[in-house]
One Martini backbone bead per residue (centre of mass of N, CA, C, O) as a GRO file, in nm:
protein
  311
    1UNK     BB    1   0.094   0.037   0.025
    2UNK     BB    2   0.027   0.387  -0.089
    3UNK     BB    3   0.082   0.678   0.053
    4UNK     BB    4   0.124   0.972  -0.001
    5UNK     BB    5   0.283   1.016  -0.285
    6UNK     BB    6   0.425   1.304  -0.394
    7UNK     BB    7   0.216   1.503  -0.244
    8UNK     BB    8  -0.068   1.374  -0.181
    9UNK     BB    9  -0.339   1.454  -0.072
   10UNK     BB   10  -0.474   1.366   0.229
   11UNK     BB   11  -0.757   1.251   0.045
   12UNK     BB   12  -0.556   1.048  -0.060
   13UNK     BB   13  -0.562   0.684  -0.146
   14UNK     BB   14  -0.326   0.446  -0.267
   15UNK     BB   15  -0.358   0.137  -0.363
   16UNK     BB   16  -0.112  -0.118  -0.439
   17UNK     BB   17  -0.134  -0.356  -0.648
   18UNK     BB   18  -0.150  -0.685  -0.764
   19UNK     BB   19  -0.171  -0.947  -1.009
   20UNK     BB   20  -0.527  -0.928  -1.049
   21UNK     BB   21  -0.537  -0.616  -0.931
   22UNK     BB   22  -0.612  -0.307  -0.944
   23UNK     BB   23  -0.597  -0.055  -0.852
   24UNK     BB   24  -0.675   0.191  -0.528
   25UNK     BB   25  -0.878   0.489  -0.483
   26UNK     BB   26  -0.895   0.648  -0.165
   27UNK     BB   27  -1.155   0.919  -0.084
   28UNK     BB   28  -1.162   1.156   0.190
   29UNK     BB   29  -1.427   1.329   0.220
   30UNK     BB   30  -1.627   1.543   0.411
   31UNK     BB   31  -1.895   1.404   0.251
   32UNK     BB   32  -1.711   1.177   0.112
   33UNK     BB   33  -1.658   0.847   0.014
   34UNK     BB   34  -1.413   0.716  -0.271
   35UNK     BB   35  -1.380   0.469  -0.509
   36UNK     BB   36  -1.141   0.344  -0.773
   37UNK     BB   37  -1.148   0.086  -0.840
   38UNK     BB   38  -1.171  -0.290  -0.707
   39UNK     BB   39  -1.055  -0.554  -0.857
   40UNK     BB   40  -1.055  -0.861  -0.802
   41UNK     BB   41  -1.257  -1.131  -0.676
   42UNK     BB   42  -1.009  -1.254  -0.538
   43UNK     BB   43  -0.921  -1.004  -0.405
   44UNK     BB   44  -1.184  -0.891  -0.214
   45UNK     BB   45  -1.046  -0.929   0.074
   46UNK     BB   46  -0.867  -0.720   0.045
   47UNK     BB   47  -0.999  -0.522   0.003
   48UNK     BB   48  -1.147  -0.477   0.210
   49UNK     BB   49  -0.923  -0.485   0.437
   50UNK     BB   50  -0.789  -0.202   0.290
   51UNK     BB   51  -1.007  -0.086   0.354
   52UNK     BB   52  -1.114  -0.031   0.602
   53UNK     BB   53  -0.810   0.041   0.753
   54UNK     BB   54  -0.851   0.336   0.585
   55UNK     BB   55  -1.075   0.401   0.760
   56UNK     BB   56  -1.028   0.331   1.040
   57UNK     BB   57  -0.801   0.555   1.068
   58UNK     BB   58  -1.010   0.791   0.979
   59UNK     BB   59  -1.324   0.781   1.091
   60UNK     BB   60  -1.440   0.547   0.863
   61UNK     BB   61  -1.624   0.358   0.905
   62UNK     BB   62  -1.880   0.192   0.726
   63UNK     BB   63  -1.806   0.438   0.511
   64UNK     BB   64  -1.856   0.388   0.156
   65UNK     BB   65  -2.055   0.583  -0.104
   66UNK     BB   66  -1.860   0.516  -0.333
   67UNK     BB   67  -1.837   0.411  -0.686
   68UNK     BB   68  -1.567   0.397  -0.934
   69UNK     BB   69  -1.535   0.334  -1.286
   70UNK     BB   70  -1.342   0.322  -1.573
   71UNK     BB   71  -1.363   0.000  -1.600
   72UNK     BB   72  -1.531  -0.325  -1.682
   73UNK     BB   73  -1.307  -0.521  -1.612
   74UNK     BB   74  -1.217  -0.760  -1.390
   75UNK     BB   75  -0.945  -0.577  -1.271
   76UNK     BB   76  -1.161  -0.319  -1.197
   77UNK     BB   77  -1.486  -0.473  -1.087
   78UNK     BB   78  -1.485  -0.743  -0.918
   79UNK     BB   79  -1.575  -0.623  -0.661
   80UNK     BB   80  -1.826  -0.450  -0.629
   81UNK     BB   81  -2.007  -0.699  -0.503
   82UNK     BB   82  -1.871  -0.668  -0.201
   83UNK     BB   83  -1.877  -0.349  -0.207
   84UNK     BB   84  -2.197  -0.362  -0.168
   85UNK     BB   85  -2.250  -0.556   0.063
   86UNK     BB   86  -2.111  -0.355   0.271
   87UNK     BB   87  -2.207  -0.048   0.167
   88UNK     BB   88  -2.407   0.051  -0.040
   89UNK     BB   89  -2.260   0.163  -0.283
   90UNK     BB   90  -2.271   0.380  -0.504
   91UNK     BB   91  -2.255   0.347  -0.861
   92UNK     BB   92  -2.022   0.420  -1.146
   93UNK     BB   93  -2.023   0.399  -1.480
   94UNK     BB   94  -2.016   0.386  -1.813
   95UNK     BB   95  -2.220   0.453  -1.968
   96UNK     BB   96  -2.179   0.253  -2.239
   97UNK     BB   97  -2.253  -0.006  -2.013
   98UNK     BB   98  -2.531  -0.010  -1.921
   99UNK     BB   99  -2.696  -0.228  -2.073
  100UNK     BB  100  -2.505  -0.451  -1.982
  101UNK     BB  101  -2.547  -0.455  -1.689
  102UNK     BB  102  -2.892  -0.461  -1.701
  103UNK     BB  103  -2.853  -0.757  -1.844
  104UNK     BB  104  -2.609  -0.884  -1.817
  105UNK     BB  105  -2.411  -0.945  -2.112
  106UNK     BB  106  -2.225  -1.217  -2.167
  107UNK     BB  107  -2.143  -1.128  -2.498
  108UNK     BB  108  -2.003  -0.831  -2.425
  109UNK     BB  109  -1.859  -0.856  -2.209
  110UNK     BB  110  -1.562  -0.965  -2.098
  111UNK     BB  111  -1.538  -1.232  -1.945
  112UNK     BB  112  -1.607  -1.453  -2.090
  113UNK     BB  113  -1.409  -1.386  -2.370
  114UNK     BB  114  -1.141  -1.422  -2.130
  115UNK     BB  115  -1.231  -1.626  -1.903
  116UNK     BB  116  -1.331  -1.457  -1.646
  117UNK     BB  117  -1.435  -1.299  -1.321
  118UNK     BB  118  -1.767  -1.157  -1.244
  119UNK     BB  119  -1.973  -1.070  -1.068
  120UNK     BB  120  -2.274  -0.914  -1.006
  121UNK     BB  121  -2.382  -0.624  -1.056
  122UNK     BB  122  -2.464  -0.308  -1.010
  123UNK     BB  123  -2.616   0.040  -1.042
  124UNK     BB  124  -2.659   0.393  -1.084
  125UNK     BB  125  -2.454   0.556  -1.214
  126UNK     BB  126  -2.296   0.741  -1.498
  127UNK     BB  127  -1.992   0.845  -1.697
  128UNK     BB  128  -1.920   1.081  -1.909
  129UNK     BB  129  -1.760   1.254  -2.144
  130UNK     BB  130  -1.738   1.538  -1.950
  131UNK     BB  131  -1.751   1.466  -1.625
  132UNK     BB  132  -1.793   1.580  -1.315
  133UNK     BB  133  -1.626   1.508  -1.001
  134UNK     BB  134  -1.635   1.465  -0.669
  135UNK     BB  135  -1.290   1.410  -0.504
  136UNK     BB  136  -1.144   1.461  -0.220
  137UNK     BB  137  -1.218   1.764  -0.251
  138UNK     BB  138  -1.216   1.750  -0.566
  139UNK     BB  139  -1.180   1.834  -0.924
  140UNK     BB  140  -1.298   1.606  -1.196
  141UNK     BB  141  -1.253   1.478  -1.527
  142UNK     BB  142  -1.429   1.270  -1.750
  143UNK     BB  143  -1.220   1.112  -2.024
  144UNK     BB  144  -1.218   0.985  -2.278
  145UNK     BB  145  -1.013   0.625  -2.331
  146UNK     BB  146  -0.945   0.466  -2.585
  147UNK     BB  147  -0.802   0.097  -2.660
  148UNK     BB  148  -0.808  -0.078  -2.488
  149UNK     BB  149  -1.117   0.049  -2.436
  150UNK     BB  150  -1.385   0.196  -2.566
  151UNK     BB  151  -1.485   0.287  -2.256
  152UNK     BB  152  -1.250   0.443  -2.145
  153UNK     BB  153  -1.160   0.623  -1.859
  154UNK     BB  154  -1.037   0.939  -1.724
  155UNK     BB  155  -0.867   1.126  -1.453
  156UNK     BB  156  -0.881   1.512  -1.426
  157UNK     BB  157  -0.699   1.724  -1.181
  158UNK     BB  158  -0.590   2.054  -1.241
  159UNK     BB  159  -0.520   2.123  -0.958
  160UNK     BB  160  -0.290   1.916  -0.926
  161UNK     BB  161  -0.234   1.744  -1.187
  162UNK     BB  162  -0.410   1.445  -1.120
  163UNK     BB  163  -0.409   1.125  -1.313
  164UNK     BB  164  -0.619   0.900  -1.391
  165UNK     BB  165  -0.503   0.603  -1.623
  166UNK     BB  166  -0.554   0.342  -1.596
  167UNK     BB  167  -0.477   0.123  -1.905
  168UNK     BB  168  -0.391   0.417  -2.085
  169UNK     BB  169  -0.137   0.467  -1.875
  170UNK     BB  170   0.243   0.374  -1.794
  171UNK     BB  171   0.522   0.360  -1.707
  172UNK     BB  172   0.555   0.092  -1.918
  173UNK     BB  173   0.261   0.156  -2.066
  174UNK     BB  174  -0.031  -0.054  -2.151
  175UNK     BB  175  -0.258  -0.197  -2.234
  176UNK     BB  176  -0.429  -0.393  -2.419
  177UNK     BB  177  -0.564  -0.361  -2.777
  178UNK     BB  178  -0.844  -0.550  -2.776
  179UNK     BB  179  -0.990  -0.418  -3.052
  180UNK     BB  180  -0.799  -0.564  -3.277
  181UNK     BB  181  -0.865  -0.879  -3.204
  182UNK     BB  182  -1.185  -0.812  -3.350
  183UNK     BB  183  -1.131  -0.632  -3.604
  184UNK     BB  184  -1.094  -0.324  -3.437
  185UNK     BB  185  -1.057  -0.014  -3.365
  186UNK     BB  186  -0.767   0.104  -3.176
  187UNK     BB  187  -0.496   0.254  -3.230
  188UNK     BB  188  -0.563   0.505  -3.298
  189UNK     BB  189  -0.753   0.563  -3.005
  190UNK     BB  190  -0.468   0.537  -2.835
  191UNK     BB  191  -0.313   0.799  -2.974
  192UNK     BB  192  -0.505   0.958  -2.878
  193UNK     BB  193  -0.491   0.936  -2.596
  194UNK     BB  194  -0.206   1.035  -2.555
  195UNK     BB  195  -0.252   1.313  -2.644
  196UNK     BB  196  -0.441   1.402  -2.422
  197UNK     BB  197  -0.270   1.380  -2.253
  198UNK     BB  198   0.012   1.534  -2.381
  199UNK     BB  199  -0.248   1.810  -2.319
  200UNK     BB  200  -0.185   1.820  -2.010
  201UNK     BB  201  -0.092   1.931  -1.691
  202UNK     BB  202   0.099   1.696  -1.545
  203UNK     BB  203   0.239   1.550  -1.267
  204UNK     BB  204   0.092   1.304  -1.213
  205UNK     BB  205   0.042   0.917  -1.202
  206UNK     BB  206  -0.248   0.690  -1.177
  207UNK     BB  207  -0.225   0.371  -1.230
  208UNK     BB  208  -0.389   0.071  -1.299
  209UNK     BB  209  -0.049  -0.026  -1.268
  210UNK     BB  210   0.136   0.065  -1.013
  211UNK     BB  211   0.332   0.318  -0.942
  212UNK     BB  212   0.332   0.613  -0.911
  213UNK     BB  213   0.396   0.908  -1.149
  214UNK     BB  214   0.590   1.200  -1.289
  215UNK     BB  215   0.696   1.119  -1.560
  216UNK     BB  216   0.548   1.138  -1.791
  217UNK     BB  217   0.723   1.194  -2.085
  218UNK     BB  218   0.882   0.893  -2.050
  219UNK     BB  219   0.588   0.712  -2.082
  220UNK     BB  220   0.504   0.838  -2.348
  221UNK     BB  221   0.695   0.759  -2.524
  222UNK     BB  222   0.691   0.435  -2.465
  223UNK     BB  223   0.389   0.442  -2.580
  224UNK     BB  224   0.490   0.571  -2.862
  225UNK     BB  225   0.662   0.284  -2.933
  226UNK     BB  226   0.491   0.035  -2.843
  227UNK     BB  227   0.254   0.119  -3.063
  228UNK     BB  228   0.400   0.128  -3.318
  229UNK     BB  229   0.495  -0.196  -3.297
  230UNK     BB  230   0.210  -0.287  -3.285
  231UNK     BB  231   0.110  -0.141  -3.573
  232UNK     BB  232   0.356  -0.267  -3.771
  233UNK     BB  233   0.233  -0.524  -3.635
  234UNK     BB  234  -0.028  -0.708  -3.516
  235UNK     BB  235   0.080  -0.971  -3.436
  236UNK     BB  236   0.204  -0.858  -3.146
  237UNK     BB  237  -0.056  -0.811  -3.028
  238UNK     BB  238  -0.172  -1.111  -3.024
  239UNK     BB  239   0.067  -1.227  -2.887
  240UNK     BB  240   0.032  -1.070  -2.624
  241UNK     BB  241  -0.230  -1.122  -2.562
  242UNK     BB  242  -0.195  -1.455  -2.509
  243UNK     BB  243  -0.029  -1.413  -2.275
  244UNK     BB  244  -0.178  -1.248  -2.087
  245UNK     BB  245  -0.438  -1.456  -2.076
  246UNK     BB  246  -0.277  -1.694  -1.959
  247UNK     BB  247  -0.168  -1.557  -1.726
  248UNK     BB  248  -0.387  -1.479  -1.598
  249UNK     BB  249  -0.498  -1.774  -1.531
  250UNK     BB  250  -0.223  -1.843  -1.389
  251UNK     BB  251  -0.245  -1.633  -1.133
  252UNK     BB  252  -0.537  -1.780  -1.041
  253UNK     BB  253  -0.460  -2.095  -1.030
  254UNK     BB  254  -0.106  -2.151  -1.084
  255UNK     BB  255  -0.238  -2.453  -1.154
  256UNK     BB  256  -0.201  -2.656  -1.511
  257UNK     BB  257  -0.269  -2.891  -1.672
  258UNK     BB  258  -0.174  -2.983  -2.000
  259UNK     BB  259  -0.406  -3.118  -2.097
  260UNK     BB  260  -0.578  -2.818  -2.050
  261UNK     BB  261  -0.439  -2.573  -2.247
  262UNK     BB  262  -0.627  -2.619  -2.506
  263UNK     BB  263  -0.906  -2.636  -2.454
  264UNK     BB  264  -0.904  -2.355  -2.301
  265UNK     BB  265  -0.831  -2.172  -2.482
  266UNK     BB  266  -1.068  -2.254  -2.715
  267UNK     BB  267  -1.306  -2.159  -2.514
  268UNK     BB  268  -1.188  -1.898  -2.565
  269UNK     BB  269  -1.327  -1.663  -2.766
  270UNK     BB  270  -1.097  -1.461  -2.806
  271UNK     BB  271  -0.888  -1.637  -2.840
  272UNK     BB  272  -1.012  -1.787  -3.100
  273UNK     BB  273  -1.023  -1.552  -3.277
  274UNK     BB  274  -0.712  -1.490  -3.251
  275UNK     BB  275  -0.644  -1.714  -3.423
  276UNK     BB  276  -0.820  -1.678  -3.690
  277UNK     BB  277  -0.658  -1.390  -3.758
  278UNK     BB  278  -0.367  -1.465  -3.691
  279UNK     BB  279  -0.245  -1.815  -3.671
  280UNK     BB  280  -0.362  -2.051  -3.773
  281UNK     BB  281  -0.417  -2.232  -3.578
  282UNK     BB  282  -0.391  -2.515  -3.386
  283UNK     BB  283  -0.496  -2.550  -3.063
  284UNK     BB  284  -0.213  -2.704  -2.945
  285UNK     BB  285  -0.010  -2.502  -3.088
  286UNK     BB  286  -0.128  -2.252  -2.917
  287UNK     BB  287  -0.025  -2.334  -2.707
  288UNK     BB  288   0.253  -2.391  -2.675
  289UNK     BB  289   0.355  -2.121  -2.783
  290UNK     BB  290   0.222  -1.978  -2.499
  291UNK     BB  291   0.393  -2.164  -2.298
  292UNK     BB  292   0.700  -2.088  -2.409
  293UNK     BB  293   0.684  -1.816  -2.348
  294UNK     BB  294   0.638  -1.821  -2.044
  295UNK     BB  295   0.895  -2.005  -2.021
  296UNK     BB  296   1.100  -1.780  -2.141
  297UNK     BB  297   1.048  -1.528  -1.964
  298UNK     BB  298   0.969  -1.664  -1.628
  299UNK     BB  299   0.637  -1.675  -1.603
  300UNK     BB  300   0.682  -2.003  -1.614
  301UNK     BB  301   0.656  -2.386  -1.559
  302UNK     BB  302   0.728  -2.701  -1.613
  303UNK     BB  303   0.619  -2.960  -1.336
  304UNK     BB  304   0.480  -3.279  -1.378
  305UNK     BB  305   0.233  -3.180  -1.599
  306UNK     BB  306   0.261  -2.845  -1.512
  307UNK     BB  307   0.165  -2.533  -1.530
  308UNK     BB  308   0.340  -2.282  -1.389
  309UNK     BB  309   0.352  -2.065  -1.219
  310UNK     BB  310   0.590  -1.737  -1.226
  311UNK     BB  311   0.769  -1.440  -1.140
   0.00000   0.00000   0.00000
């Protein structure tokens, strides 16, 4: 956990997680308390257990009003239902995912899609680009962040100079651009989202993966040359997404027997298009590629007939 690094004013608290949850922003106004990404659902009980921690520290015990995602990705939305069940706080999604979530439609959502878990959550209140929000007595702005996922938002203080970047700008990198991988345009959107970043005032970046950083400038150059490189030949996109499909689940699960690990990929549907449109492989042959590069880069190892996490 870093707690007002950077000289973070001091309604504001970061909690930086770890794989499989995003970061978790916690405001304390002197009005309402408001949380920002929730993380994966296997980490939902340190969720409460550390959101808990610094609301009793600051004698807000029982008491988170507000919940706000920035996208409905599963490592920043899974927790929702269980702090909905705990506090009964209001809930803010992006507007645009709001038929998605009020019909709960598993082929829409990336859930089932990736492979991955989301309790069904419900939500209050919808957030479209160029919408103020009060959060920890400052005033942000929530800007449309597309590419990495189409509805996705970033929030920014200019009063502070302060960007929460969701997956759209870390430190070394962006995530996945998802929309590339059915055939959809990304890599456009993402370049555009880099520019609205590099045309705000930001002294901070509150990344949703990573310790936040200062260099703004430093972070952007690294993002625009790994968007060019991926745009460059798609297909490097694409094999970058399936490792990272396959590492989540291995972060998840741990191990997994060999013999289950081309079935299971071929079940993902996103895994299974991203096949069709770029690899051309056997189910068999796809799993093979994907398990040789994490146990090349050191992020997985074969060891007695099971994939194991490593790294």
């Amino acid at each position: 956990m870093i707690a007002n690094p950077f000289g973070l004013p001091s309604s504001i608290h970061v909690l930086e997680r770890g794989w499989l949850s995003s970061n978790n922003i916690l405001f304390l106004g002197e009005q309402e308390t408001a949380l920002v990404d929730s993380g994966y659902v296997t980490h939902a009980p340190q969720t409460l257990a550390l959101i808990a921690h610094v609301l009793r520290e600051h004698d807000r015990s029982n008491r988170l009003d507000r919940l706000v995602n920035t996208h409905l990705h599963s490592d920043h939305c899974g927790g929702n239902a269980a702090l909905q069940a705990a506090y009964r706080c209001r809930t803010a999604i992006p507007h645009a995912e709001a038929g998605k979530v009020a019909r709960w439609d598993e082929d829409q959502l990336s859930y089932k899609a990736t492979g991955q878990q989301c309790p069904r959550f419900a939500f209050d209140d919808t957030i479209r680009d160029g919408d103020a929000l009060l959060l920890g007595d400052l005033q942000w702005t929530a800007l449309a962040a597309p590419g990495h996922d189409p509805h996705s938002l970033i929030l920014y203080c200019a009063q502070e100079g302060l960007l929460i970047s969701a997956d759209a700008l870390w430190q070394n990198g962006f995530g996945v651009i998802f929309p590339e991988l059915e055939g959809k345009s990304g890599f456009a959107e993402a370049h555009a989202t880099l520019d609205l970043i590099a045309g705000l005032d930001v002294r901070l970046v509150i990344p949703g993966h990573g310790a936040p950083f200062a260099d703004v400038g430093a972070a952007l150059a690294t993002a625009y040359s790994r968007l060019d490189y991926l745009q460059d030949d798609p297909l490097r996109n694409a094999q970058n997404s399936v490792k990272v499909i396959l590492k989540f689940l291995l972060l998840e699960r741990q191990t997994i027997p060999l013999e289950q690990v081309s079935s299971m990929m071929a079940d993902i549907p996103l895994l299974a298009a991203c096949n069709r449109r770029y690899f051309h492989l056997g189910d068999a042959a796809l799993a093979d590629w994907a398990m040789a590069q994490l146990v090349r880069a050191g992020a997985a190892a074969i060891v007695g007939g099971e994939l194991r996490n490593a790294g």
